[in-house]
PDB file of C-alpha atoms in Angstrom:
ATOM      1  CA  MET A  29      -6.005   8.298  25.974  1.00 45.00           C
ATOM      2  CA  ALA A  30      -4.571   4.784  25.679  1.00 67.00           C
ATOM      3  CA  SER A  31      -2.535   3.895  22.607  1.00 90.00           C
ATOM      4  CA  TRP A  32      -4.444   2.110  19.839  1.00 94.00           C
ATOM      5  CA  THR A  33      -3.458  -1.558  19.405  1.00 95.00           C
ATOM      6  CA  ILE A  34      -4.749  -4.585  17.511  1.00 95.00           C
ATOM      7  CA  LYS A  35      -7.014  -5.226  20.507  1.00 96.00           C
ATOM      8  CA  ASP A  36      -8.951  -2.148  19.398  1.00 96.00           C
ATOM      9  CA  ILE A  37      -9.795  -3.625  15.981  1.00 98.00           C
ATOM     10  CA  PRO A  38     -13.581  -4.085  15.873  1.00 98.00           C
ATOM     11  CA  ASP A  39     -14.991  -7.508  15.082  1.00 98.00           C
ATOM     12  CA  GLN A  40     -14.422  -8.123  11.368  1.00 98.00           C
ATOM     13  CA  SER A  41     -16.537 -11.275  11.091  1.00 98.00           C
ATOM     14  CA  GLY A  42     -18.324 -11.550   7.769  1.00 97.00           C
ATOM     15  CA  LYS A  43     -16.024  -9.059   6.056  1.00 98.00           C
ATOM     16  CA  LEU A  44     -13.757  -9.771   3.089  1.00 98.00           C
ATOM     17  CA  ALA A  45     -10.320  -8.132   3.018  1.00 98.00           C
ATOM     18  CA  ILE A  46      -7.680  -8.170   0.294  1.00 98.00           C
ATOM     19  CA  VAL A  47      -4.076  -7.340   1.213  1.00 98.00           C
ATOM     20  CA  THR A  48      -1.380  -7.030  -1.442  1.00 98.00           C
ATOM     21  CA  GLY A  49       2.140  -8.101  -0.520  1.00 97.00           C
ATOM     22  CA  ALA A  50       0.628 -10.210   2.243  1.00 97.00           C
ATOM     23  CA  THR A  51       3.287 -12.941   2.335  1.00 96.00           C
ATOM     24  CA  GLY A  52       5.808 -10.963   4.387  1.00 95.00           C
ATOM     25  CA  GLY A  53       6.543  -7.807   6.349  1.00 93.00           C
ATOM     26  CA  LEU A  54       3.769  -5.270   6.854  1.00 95.00           C
ATOM     27  CA  GLY A  55       1.358  -7.122   4.581  1.00 96.00           C
ATOM     28  CA  LEU A  56       1.655 -10.365   6.512  1.00 97.00           C
ATOM     29  CA  GLU A  57       1.203  -8.571   9.839  1.00 96.00           C
ATOM     30  CA  THR A  58      -1.862  -6.812   8.437  1.00 97.00           C
ATOM     31  CA  ALA A  59      -3.374 -10.057   7.180  1.00 98.00           C
ATOM     32  CA  LEU A  60      -2.594 -11.766  10.483  1.00 98.00           C
ATOM     33  CA  ALA A  61      -4.376  -9.069  12.494  1.00 98.00           C
ATOM     34  CA  LEU A  62      -7.408  -8.909  10.195  1.00 98.00           C
ATOM     35  CA  ALA A  63      -7.780 -12.699  10.217  1.00 98.00           C
ATOM     36  CA  GLY A  64      -7.462 -12.672  13.997  1.00 97.00           C
ATOM     37  CA  ALA A  65     -10.333 -10.174  14.140  1.00 98.00           C
ATOM     38  CA  GLY A  66     -12.540 -12.529  12.124  1.00 98.00           C
ATOM     39  CA  ALA A  67     -12.195 -11.225   8.563  1.00 98.00           C
ATOM     40  CA  GLU A  68     -11.834 -13.508   5.573  1.00 98.00           C
ATOM     41  CA  VAL A  69      -8.510 -12.449   4.042  1.00 98.00           C
ATOM     42  CA  VAL A  70      -7.118 -12.882   0.542  1.00 98.00           C
ATOM     43  CA  LEU A  71      -3.327 -12.929   0.695  1.00 98.00           C
ATOM     44  CA  ALA A  72      -2.263 -11.442  -2.624  1.00 98.00           C
ATOM     45  CA  GLY A  73       1.337 -12.041  -3.681  1.00 97.00           C
ATOM     46  CA  ARG A  74       3.548 -13.354  -6.452  1.00 96.00           C
ATOM     47  CA  ASN A  75       5.317 -16.241  -4.679  1.00 97.00           C
ATOM     48  CA  PRO A  76       3.167 -19.340  -4.025  1.00 97.00           C
ATOM     49  CA  ALA A  77       5.759 -20.859  -1.683  1.00 98.00           C
ATOM     50  CA  LYS A  78       5.731 -17.744   0.476  1.00 97.00           C
ATOM     51  CA  GLY A  79       1.939 -17.769   0.214  1.00 98.00           C
ATOM     52  CA  ARG A  80       1.748 -21.278   1.648  1.00 97.00           C
ATOM     53  CA  ALA A  81       4.132 -20.301   4.435  1.00 98.00           C
ATOM     54  CA  ALA A  82       2.034 -17.233   5.242  1.00 98.00           C
ATOM     55  CA  GLU A  83      -1.134 -19.324   5.337  1.00 98.00           C
ATOM     56  CA  ALA A  84       0.540 -21.795   7.700  1.00 97.00           C
ATOM     57  CA  LEU A  85       1.785 -19.024   9.984  1.00 97.00           C
ATOM     58  CA  ILE A  86      -1.636 -17.382  10.218  1.00 98.00           C
ATOM     59  CA  ARG A  87      -3.438 -20.677  10.828  1.00 97.00           C
ATOM     60  CA  GLY A  88      -0.838 -21.475  13.480  1.00 97.00           C
ATOM     61  CA  ARG A  89      -1.903 -18.321  15.334  1.00 96.00           C
ATOM     62  CA  HIS A  90      -5.601 -18.475  14.478  1.00 97.00           C
ATOM     63  CA  ALA A  91      -6.749 -22.035  13.829  1.00 96.00           C
ATOM     64  CA  ARG A  92     -10.120 -20.981  12.417  1.00 94.00           C
ATOM     65  CA  ALA A  93      -8.747 -18.241  10.190  1.00 97.00           C
ATOM     66  CA  LYS A  94     -10.500 -17.819   6.840  1.00 97.00           C
ATOM     67  CA  ILE A  95      -7.612 -17.106   4.511  1.00 98.00           C
ATOM     68  CA  ARG A  96      -6.415 -18.006   1.054  1.00 97.00           C
ATOM     69  CA  PHE A  97      -3.480 -17.102  -1.134  1.00 98.00           C
ATOM     70  CA  GLU A  98      -4.058 -15.707  -4.612  1.00 98.00           C
ATOM     71  CA  THR A  99      -1.266 -15.134  -7.111  1.00 98.00           C
ATOM     72  CA  VAL A 100      -0.730 -11.639  -8.484  1.00 98.00           C
ATOM     73  CA  ASP A 101       2.451 -10.116  -9.881  1.00 98.00           C
ATOM     74  CA  LEU A 102       2.239  -6.364  -9.437  1.00 98.00           C
ATOM     75  CA  ALA A 103       4.940  -5.896 -12.056  1.00 98.00           C
ATOM     76  CA  SER A 104       2.454  -7.086 -14.684  1.00 98.00           C
ATOM     77  CA  LEU A 105      -0.829  -5.388 -15.534  1.00 98.00           C
ATOM     78  CA  ALA A 106      -1.993  -8.628 -17.163  1.00 98.00           C
ATOM     79  CA  SER A 107      -1.463 -10.456 -13.869  1.00 98.00           C
ATOM     80  CA  VAL A 108      -3.311  -7.694 -11.986  1.00 98.00           C
ATOM     81  CA  SER A 109      -6.200  -7.954 -14.443  1.00 98.00           C
ATOM     82  CA  ALA A 110      -6.329 -11.760 -14.178  1.00 98.00           C
ATOM     83  CA  PHE A 111      -6.336 -11.580 -10.374  1.00 98.00           C
ATOM     84  CA  ALA A 112      -9.136  -9.013 -10.433  1.00 98.00           C
ATOM     85  CA  GLU A 113     -11.162 -11.120 -12.880  1.00 98.00           C
ATOM     86  CA  ARG A 114     -11.043 -14.064 -10.464  1.00 98.00           C
ATOM     87  CA  ILE A 115     -12.226 -11.867  -7.596  1.00 98.00           C
ATOM     88  CA  LEU A 116     -14.954 -10.273  -9.736  1.00 98.00           C
ATOM     89  CA  ALA A 117     -16.144 -13.689 -10.939  1.00 98.00           C
ATOM     90  CA  ALA A 118     -16.721 -14.745  -7.327  1.00 97.00           C
ATOM     91  CA  GLY A 119     -18.881 -11.629  -6.992  1.00 97.00           C
ATOM     92  CA  ARG A 120     -18.467 -11.118  -3.263  1.00 97.00           C
ATOM     93  CA  PRO A 121     -18.379  -7.475  -2.096  1.00 98.00           C
ATOM     94  CA  ILE A 122     -14.953  -6.366  -0.823  1.00 98.00           C
ATOM     95  CA  ASP A 123     -15.030  -4.622   2.558  1.00 98.00           C
ATOM     96  CA  ILE A 124     -11.332  -3.787   2.890  1.00 98.00           C
ATOM     97  CA  LEU A 125      -8.611  -3.340   0.275  1.00 98.00           C
ATOM     98  CA  VAL A 126      -5.095  -2.683   1.569  1.00 98.00           C
ATOM     99  CA  ASN A 127      -2.707  -1.769  -1.254  1.00 98.00           C
ATOM    100  CA  ASN A 128       0.453  -2.549   0.676  1.00 97.00           C
ATOM    101  CA  ALA A 129       3.002  -4.175  -1.648  1.00 95.00           C
ATOM    102  CA  GLY A 130       6.009  -2.325  -2.995  1.00 94.00           C
ATOM    103  CA  VAL A 131       9.702  -2.132  -3.782  1.00 95.00           C
ATOM    104  CA  MET A 132      12.147   0.471  -2.514  1.00 94.00           C
ATOM    105  CA  ALA A 133      14.912   2.544  -4.082  1.00 91.00           C
ATOM    106  CA  LEU A 134      16.234   0.040  -6.627  1.00 96.00           C
ATOM    107  CA  ALA A 135      19.859   0.938  -7.346  1.00 94.00           C
ATOM    108  CA  LYS A 136      19.479   0.739 -11.125  1.00 96.00           C
ATOM    109  CA  ARG A 137      16.489   1.589 -13.272  1.00 97.00           C
ATOM    110  CA  GLU A 138      14.473  -1.521 -13.995  1.00 97.00           C
ATOM    111  CA  THR A 139      11.192  -1.937 -15.831  1.00 98.00           C
ATOM    112  CA  THR A 140       8.029  -3.951 -15.332  1.00 98.00           C
ATOM    113  CA  MET A 141       6.650  -6.359 -17.910  1.00 98.00           C
ATOM    114  CA  ASP A 142       4.705  -3.432 -19.355  1.00 98.00           C
ATOM    115  CA  GLY A 143       7.797  -1.236 -19.696  1.00 98.00           C
ATOM    116  CA  PHE A 144       7.101   1.060 -16.748  1.00 98.00           C
ATOM    117  CA  GLU A 145       9.858   2.082 -14.354  1.00 98.00           C
ATOM    118  CA  ARG A 146       9.669  -0.713 -11.798  1.00 98.00           C
ATOM    119  CA  GLN A 147       9.036   1.297  -8.637  1.00 98.00           C
ATOM    120  CA  PHE A 148       6.371   3.466 -10.263  1.00 98.00           C
ATOM    121  CA  GLY A 149       4.748   0.477 -11.963  1.00 98.00           C
ATOM    122  CA  THR A 150       4.773  -1.829  -8.937  1.00 98.00           C
ATOM    123  CA  ASN A 151       4.163   0.567  -6.074  1.00 98.00           C
ATOM    124  CA  TYR A 152       1.588   2.814  -7.693  1.00 98.00           C
ATOM    125  CA  LEU A 153       0.287   2.009 -11.187  1.00 98.00           C
ATOM    126  CA  SER A 154      -0.548  -1.622 -10.394  1.00 98.00           C
ATOM    127  CA  HIS A 155      -2.515  -0.563  -7.318  1.00 98.00           C
ATOM    128  CA  PHE A 156      -4.316   2.137  -9.283  1.00 98.00           C
ATOM    129  CA  ALA A 157      -5.298  -0.502 -11.852  1.00 98.00           C
ATOM    130  CA  LEU A 158      -6.284  -3.069  -9.222  1.00 98.00           C
ATOM    131  CA  THR A 159      -8.512  -0.607  -7.391  1.00 98.00           C
ATOM    132  CA  GLY A 160     -10.157   0.409 -10.665  1.00 98.00           C
ATOM    133  CA  HIS A 161     -10.803  -3.195 -11.682  1.00 98.00           C
ATOM    134  CA  LEU A 162     -12.311  -4.033  -8.281  1.00 98.00           C
ATOM    135  CA  LEU A 163     -14.371  -0.838  -7.995  1.00 98.00           C
ATOM    136  CA  PRO A 164     -17.768  -2.536  -8.544  1.00 98.00           C
ATOM    137  CA  LEU A 165     -17.238  -4.873  -5.570  1.00 98.00           C
ATOM    138  CA  LEU A 166     -15.723  -2.095  -3.443  1.00 98.00           C
ATOM    139  CA  VAL A 167     -18.743   0.123  -4.076  1.00 98.00           C
ATOM    140  CA  LYS A 168     -21.135  -2.716  -3.186  1.00 98.00           C
ATOM    141  CA  ALA A 169     -19.577  -2.975   0.272  1.00 98.00           C
ATOM    142  CA  LYS A 170     -18.944   0.767   0.725  1.00 98.00           C
ATOM    143  CA  ALA A 171     -15.385  -0.379   1.315  1.00 98.00           C
ATOM    144  CA  ARG A 172     -12.437   0.954   3.230  1.00 98.00           C
ATOM    145  CA  VAL A 173      -9.548   1.418   0.748  1.00 98.00           C
ATOM    146  CA  VAL A 174      -6.065   1.947   2.176  1.00 98.00           C
ATOM    147  CA  GLN A 175      -3.039   3.055   0.166  1.00 98.00           C
ATOM    148  CA  LEU A 176       0.386   2.536   1.722  1.00 97.00           C
ATOM    149  CA  SER A 177       2.436   5.727   1.562  1.00 95.00           C
ATOM    150  CA  SER A 178       5.630   6.696   3.404  1.00 92.00           C
ATOM    151  CA  ILE A 179       7.378   9.542   5.172  1.00 93.00           C
ATOM    152  CA  ALA A 180       9.373   9.629   1.909  1.00 91.00           C
ATOM    153  CA  HIS A 181       6.387  11.406   0.330  1.00 94.00           C
ATOM    154  CA  ARG A 182       7.646  14.576   2.055  1.00 94.00           C
ATOM    155  CA  ASN A 183      10.431  14.833  -0.509  1.00 94.00           C
ATOM    156  CA  GLY A 184       8.380  13.611  -3.435  1.00 96.00           C
ATOM    157  CA  THR A 185       7.505  15.404  -6.644  1.00 96.00           C
ATOM    158  CA  ILE A 186       5.108  14.171  -9.307  1.00 98.00           C
ATOM    159  CA  ARG A 187       7.126  14.365 -12.503  1.00 97.00           C
ATOM    160  CA  LEU A 188       4.211  14.716 -14.892  1.00 98.00           C
ATOM    161  CA  ASP A 189       6.463  15.190 -17.932  1.00 97.00           C
ATOM    162  CA  ASP A 190       8.310  11.911 -17.231  1.00 97.00           C
ATOM    163  CA  LEU A 191       6.509   9.779 -14.620  1.00 97.00           C
ATOM    164  CA  ASN A 192       8.597   6.752 -15.581  1.00 96.00           C
ATOM    165  CA  TYR A 193      11.922   8.546 -15.106  1.00 96.00           C
ATOM    166  CA  SER A 194      13.175   7.572 -18.535  1.00 96.00           C
ATOM    167  CA  GLN A 195      15.793  10.277 -17.969  1.00 95.00           C
ATOM    168  CA  GLY A 196      17.759  11.067 -14.812  1.00 95.00           C
ATOM    169  CA  TYR A 197      16.847   8.011 -12.767  1.00 97.00           C
ATOM    170  CA  LYS A 198      17.726   8.298  -9.071  1.00 96.00           C
ATOM    171  CA  PRO A 199      16.552   5.614  -6.628  1.00 96.00           C
ATOM    172  CA  TRP A 200      15.247   7.734  -3.761  1.00 95.00           C
ATOM    173  CA  PRO A 201      13.510  10.521  -5.712  1.00 96.00           C
ATOM    174  CA  VAL A 202      11.725   7.836  -7.726  1.00 97.00           C
ATOM    175  CA  TYR A 203      10.657   5.999  -4.560  1.00 96.00           C
ATOM    176  CA  ALA A 204       9.467   9.287  -3.048  1.00 96.00           C
ATOM    177  CA  GLN A 205       7.385   9.984  -6.159  1.00 97.00           C
ATOM    178  CA  THR A 206       5.651   6.614  -5.868  1.00 98.00           C
ATOM    179  CA  LYS A 207       4.758   7.177  -2.230  1.00 97.00           C
ATOM    180  CA  LEU A 208       3.547  10.703  -2.902  1.00 98.00           C
ATOM    181  CA  ALA A 209       1.468   9.249  -5.742  1.00 98.00           C
ATOM    182  CA  MET A 210      -0.082   6.699  -3.372  1.00 98.00           C
ATOM    183  CA  LEU A 211      -1.069   9.405  -0.888  1.00 98.00           C
ATOM    184  CA  MET A 212      -2.474  11.604  -3.656  1.00 98.00           C
ATOM    185  CA  PHE A 213      -4.359   8.588  -5.036  1.00 98.00           C
ATOM    186  CA  ALA A 214      -6.017   8.042  -1.649  1.00 98.00           C
ATOM    187  CA  ILE A 215      -7.052  11.681  -1.364  1.00 98.00           C
ATOM    188  CA  GLU A 216      -8.246  11.934  -4.991  1.00 98.00           C
ATOM    189  CA  LEU A 217     -10.190   8.676  -4.693  1.00 98.00           C
ATOM    190  CA  ALA A 218     -11.919  10.157  -1.637  1.00 98.00           C
ATOM    191  CA  ARG A 219     -12.827  13.258  -3.671  1.00 98.00           C
ATOM    192  CA  ARG A 220     -14.195  11.180  -6.544  1.00 98.00           C
ATOM    193  CA  SER A 221     -16.069   8.831  -4.248  1.00 98.00           C
ATOM    194  CA  ASP A 222     -17.833  11.804  -2.698  1.00 98.00           C
ATOM    195  CA  ALA A 223     -18.571  13.307  -6.122  1.00 97.00           C
ATOM    196  CA  HIS A 224     -19.941  10.071  -7.621  1.00 97.00           C
ATOM    197  CA  GLY A 225     -21.610   8.638  -4.520  1.00 98.00           C
ATOM    198  CA  TRP A 226     -19.455   5.509  -4.407  1.00 98.00           C
ATOM    199  CA  GLY A 227     -19.537   5.412  -0.601  1.00 98.00           C
ATOM    200  CA  LEU A 228     -15.871   4.482  -0.241  1.00 98.00           C
ATOM    201  CA  THR A 229     -13.716   5.509   2.707  1.00 98.00           C
ATOM    202  CA  SER A 230     -10.426   6.147   0.922  1.00 98.00           C
ATOM    203  CA  VAL A 231      -7.439   6.717   3.203  1.00 98.00           C
ATOM    204  CA  ALA A 232      -3.667   6.277   3.371  1.00 98.00           C
ATOM    205  CA  ALA A 233      -1.177   5.162   5.977  1.00 97.00           C
ATOM    206  CA  HIS A 234       2.547   4.847   6.517  1.00 96.00           C
ATOM    207  CA  PRO A 235       4.574   2.648   8.896  1.00 94.00           C
ATOM    208  CA  GLY A 236       7.260   5.138   9.880  1.00 86.00           C
ATOM    209  CA  VAL A 237      10.544   3.256   9.806  1.00 82.00           C
ATOM    210  CA  ALA A 238       9.780  -0.436  10.248  1.00 71.00           C
ATOM    211  CA  THR A 239      11.950  -3.541  10.202  1.00 63.00           C
ATOM    212  CA  THR A 240      10.905  -5.453   7.077  1.00 61.00           C
ATOM    213  CA  ASP A 241      12.517  -7.024   4.003  1.00 63.00           C
ATOM    214  CA  LEU A 242      11.883  -3.863   1.984  1.00 55.00           C
ATOM    215  CA  MET A 243      15.273  -2.328   2.755  1.00 49.00           C
ATOM    216  CA  ALA A 244      17.158  -5.565   2.135  1.00 47.00           C
ATOM    217  CA  ASN A 245      15.378  -6.119  -1.188  1.00 49.00           C
ATOM    218  CA  GLY A 246      15.932  -2.537  -2.321  1.00 53.00           C
ATOM    219  CA  PRO A 247      18.918  -0.361  -1.386  1.00 55.00           C
ATOM    220  CA  GLY A 248      20.444  -3.094   0.756  1.00 46.00           C
ATOM    221  CA  ALA A 249      20.428  -5.617  -2.049  1.00 46.00           C
ATOM    222  CA  SER A 250      22.885  -3.798  -4.264  1.00 46.00           C
ATOM    223  CA  GLY A 251      25.532  -2.798  -1.751  1.00 48.00           C
ATOM    224  CA  SER A 252      28.052  -4.669   0.339  1.00 45.00           C
ATOM    225  CA  ARG A 253      27.058  -6.933   3.201  1.00 48.00           C
ATOM    226  CA  LEU A 254      28.530  -4.380   5.579  1.00 40.00           C
ATOM    227  CA  MET A 255      26.366  -1.574   4.199  1.00 40.00           C
ATOM    228  CA  ALA A 256      23.307  -3.804   4.266  1.00 47.00           C
ATOM    229  CA  TRP A 257      24.033  -4.622   7.921  1.00 39.00           C
ATOM    230  CA  ILE A 258      24.535  -0.954   8.786  1.00 39.00           C
ATOM    231  CA  SER A 259      21.227  -0.087   7.095  1.00 49.00           C
ATOM    232  CA  ALA A 260      19.420  -2.807   9.001  1.00 51.00           C
ATOM    233  CA  GLN A 261      20.898  -1.736  12.328  1.00 49.00           C
ATOM    234  CA  GLY A 262      19.988   1.879  11.601  1.00 50.00           C
ATOM    235  CA  VAL A 263      16.372   0.902  10.998  1.00 53.00           C
ATOM    236  CA  LYS A 264      16.299  -1.001  14.284  1.00 56.00           C
ATOM    237  CA  THR A 265      17.773   1.989  16.135  1.00 61.00           C
ATOM    238  CA  ILE A 266      15.452   4.719  14.884  1.00 61.00           C
ATOM    239  CA  GLY A 267      12.423   2.629  13.948  1.00 64.00           C
ATOM    240  CA  HIS A 268      10.220  -0.141  15.256  1.00 60.00           C
ATOM    241  CA  SER A 269       9.046  -3.648  14.415  1.00 77.00           C
ATOM    242  CA  ALA A 270       6.905  -4.644  11.454  1.00 75.00           C
ATOM    243  CA  ALA A 271       4.069  -5.432  13.871  1.00 80.00           C
ATOM    244  CA  SER A 272       4.221  -1.902  15.288  1.00 83.00           C
ATOM    245  CA  GLY A 273       4.636  -0.393  11.820  1.00 86.00           C
ATOM    246  CA  THR A 274       1.459  -2.142  10.715  1.00 95.00           C
ATOM    247  CA  LEU A 275      -0.740  -0.416  13.293  1.00 96.00           C
ATOM    248  CA  PRO A 276      -1.366   2.779  11.274  1.00 97.00           C
ATOM    249  CA  GLN A 277      -2.683   0.833   8.283  1.00 97.00           C
ATOM    250  CA  LEU A 278      -4.760  -1.394  10.540  1.00 98.00           C
ATOM    251  CA  MET A 279      -6.239   1.697  12.204  1.00 98.00           C
ATOM    252  CA  ALA A 280      -6.896   3.154   8.746  1.00 98.00           C
ATOM    253  CA  ALA A 281      -8.541  -0.104   7.631  1.00 98.00           C
ATOM    254  CA  THR A 282     -10.765  -0.744  10.642  1.00 98.00           C
ATOM    255  CA  SER A 283     -11.306   2.167  13.028  1.00 98.00           C
ATOM    256  CA  PRO A 284     -14.950   3.319  12.966  1.00 97.00           C
ATOM    257  CA  VAL A 285     -13.982   6.990  13.348  1.00 96.00           C
ATOM    258  CA  VAL A 286     -11.883   7.156  10.162  1.00 97.00           C
ATOM    259  CA  ARG A 287     -12.974   9.626   7.472  1.00 98.00           C
ATOM    260  CA  GLY A 288     -12.095   9.667   3.786  1.00 98.00           C
ATOM    261  CA  GLY A 289      -8.934  11.547   2.832  1.00 98.00           C
ATOM    262  CA  GLN A 290      -7.190  10.977   6.159  1.00 98.00           C
ATOM    263  CA  TYR A 291      -3.601   9.786   6.563  1.00 98.00           C
ATOM    264  CA  PHE A 292      -2.301   7.675   9.442  1.00 97.00           C
ATOM    265  CA  GLY A 293       1.192   7.109  10.821  1.00 95.00           C
ATOM    266  CA  PRO A 294       3.236   6.727  14.007  1.00 94.00           C
ATOM    267  CA  GLN A 295       2.959   9.566  16.519  1.00 92.00           C
ATOM    268  CA  GLY A 296       6.565   9.642  17.731  1.00 84.00           C
ATOM    269  CA  TRP A 297       9.383  11.994  16.756  1.00 82.00           C
ATOM    270  CA  LYS A 298       9.129  12.864  13.045  1.00 86.00           C
ATOM    271  CA  GLU A 299       6.635   9.970  12.746  1.00 81.00           C
ATOM    272  CA  LEU A 300       9.485   7.446  12.679  1.00 91.00           C
ATOM    273  CA  LYS A 301       7.863   5.205  15.265  1.00 88.00           C
ATOM    274  CA  GLY A 302       5.306   5.236  18.028  1.00 89.00           C
ATOM    275  CA  PRO A 303       1.595   4.528  18.476  1.00 91.00           C
ATOM    276  CA  PRO A 304      -0.683   5.166  15.485  1.00 94.00           C
ATOM    277  CA  GLY A 305      -2.681   8.299  14.792  1.00 95.00           C
ATOM    278  CA  LEU A 306      -3.146  11.002  12.186  1.00 96.00           C
ATOM    279  CA  GLY A 307      -0.029  11.769  10.135  1.00 95.00           C
ATOM    280  CA  LYS A 308       1.145  14.979   8.509  1.00 95.00           C
ATOM    281  CA  ILE A 309       0.190  15.445   4.868  1.00 96.00           C
ATOM    282  CA  GLU A 310       2.677  17.618   3.009  1.00 95.00           C
ATOM    283  CA  ARG A 311       1.351  20.459   0.883  1.00 96.00           C
ATOM    284  CA  GLN A 312       2.208  18.902  -2.482  1.00 97.00           C
ATOM    285  CA  ALA A 313       0.005  15.897  -1.690  1.00 97.00           C
ATOM    286  CA  LEU A 314      -3.021  18.209  -1.441  1.00 97.00           C
ATOM    287  CA  ASP A 315      -2.567  19.743  -4.906  1.00 98.00           C
ATOM    288  CA  ALA A 316      -5.888  18.817  -6.539  1.00 98.00           C
ATOM    289  CA  ASP A 317      -4.784  19.989  -9.992  1.00 98.00           C
ATOM    290  CA  VAL A 318      -1.702  17.759 -10.032  1.00 98.00           C
ATOM    291  CA  ALA A 319      -3.764  14.894  -8.569  1.00 98.00           C
ATOM    292  CA  ALA A 320      -6.283  15.182 -11.402  1.00 98.00           C
ATOM    293  CA  LYS A 321      -3.500  15.174 -14.005  1.00 98.00           C
ATOM    294  CA  LEU A 322      -1.828  12.179 -12.351  1.00 98.00           C
ATOM    295  CA  TRP A 323      -5.177  10.364 -12.339  1.00 98.00           C
ATOM    296  CA  ALA A 324      -5.721  11.040 -16.048  1.00 98.00           C
ATOM    297  CA  ALA A 325      -2.174   9.886 -16.869  1.00 98.00           C
ATOM    298  CA  SER A 326      -2.670   6.754 -14.770  1.00 98.00           C
ATOM    299  CA  GLU A 327      -5.858   5.840 -16.613  1.00 98.00           C
ATOM    300  CA  THR A 328      -4.035   6.267 -19.919  1.00 98.00           C
ATOM    301  CA  LEU A 329      -0.990   4.243 -18.859  1.00 98.00           C
ATOM    302  CA  THR A 330      -2.958   1.364 -17.309  1.00 98.00           C
ATOM    303  CA  GLY A 331      -5.969   1.405 -19.625  1.00 98.00           C
ATOM    304  CA  VAL A 332      -8.195   1.278 -16.532  1.00 98.00           C
ATOM    305  CA  ALA A 333     -10.963   3.839 -16.037  1.00 96.00           C
ATOM    306  CA  PHE A 334     -12.993   4.304 -12.850  1.00 95.00           C
ATOM    307  CA  GLY A 335     -16.772   4.306 -13.124  1.00 75.00           C
TER     308      GLY A 335
END
């Protein structure tokens, strides 16, 4: 069987897609591919200058692309709510939501505008809230909802007694928790969609090890230039490009054979790189009891309830 590529994306004409973190890296590649397949794409990000540059890049590749940038700061629940209100006011059903944006392994504990640990708040809680806000329009379209996870979920633990790591902060365990939370969110949303008849196809994906700005803006940002260079070279050696890393989430977002609760990633050694396909879900991600408790805590923390 031939490897799946962007050429295998079905025609997306008439569909509306929203991609968070769409002004660079995996998000930009995802938006570029969806626009190229005919979808109307909302590029959601916090930097208008980068948004304009992303729009120009996409239109340079696809002159007739239907795209627009919308401001949202995922470190602020108020910004997430305001963004969602604008989308809801337009009233158009959302066919694809790709919750892609994130930060990685910040050296020191930082907090969002709402006082949440920054990785947990940005990577997971903001996307939980956004999906909840947009649920009416997602249900109308029987949408495909994609959460971006990571191979880091393998080492993740949901710290229910201290989700915000107010004590004992460590960059990588915190990052792993957020990516485990995203995978569990996808699976639990699939369960709840089935139970409530929402008609969503809720899935997750990971890029393997891809060359993006995530490393430079996270662990690479706090070290020496030499260490940042070594990290970047290591990623290039064992991983693949952002365009290749985007394929699992594009498959998750568009393939007609996808089923709710599935997880997609590269098919090479340890899922570090390679063509896209089904990824391995670690046992802790399938714990329905912990998922239900995480969901309840997330509703309390964000003030957003589903349905």
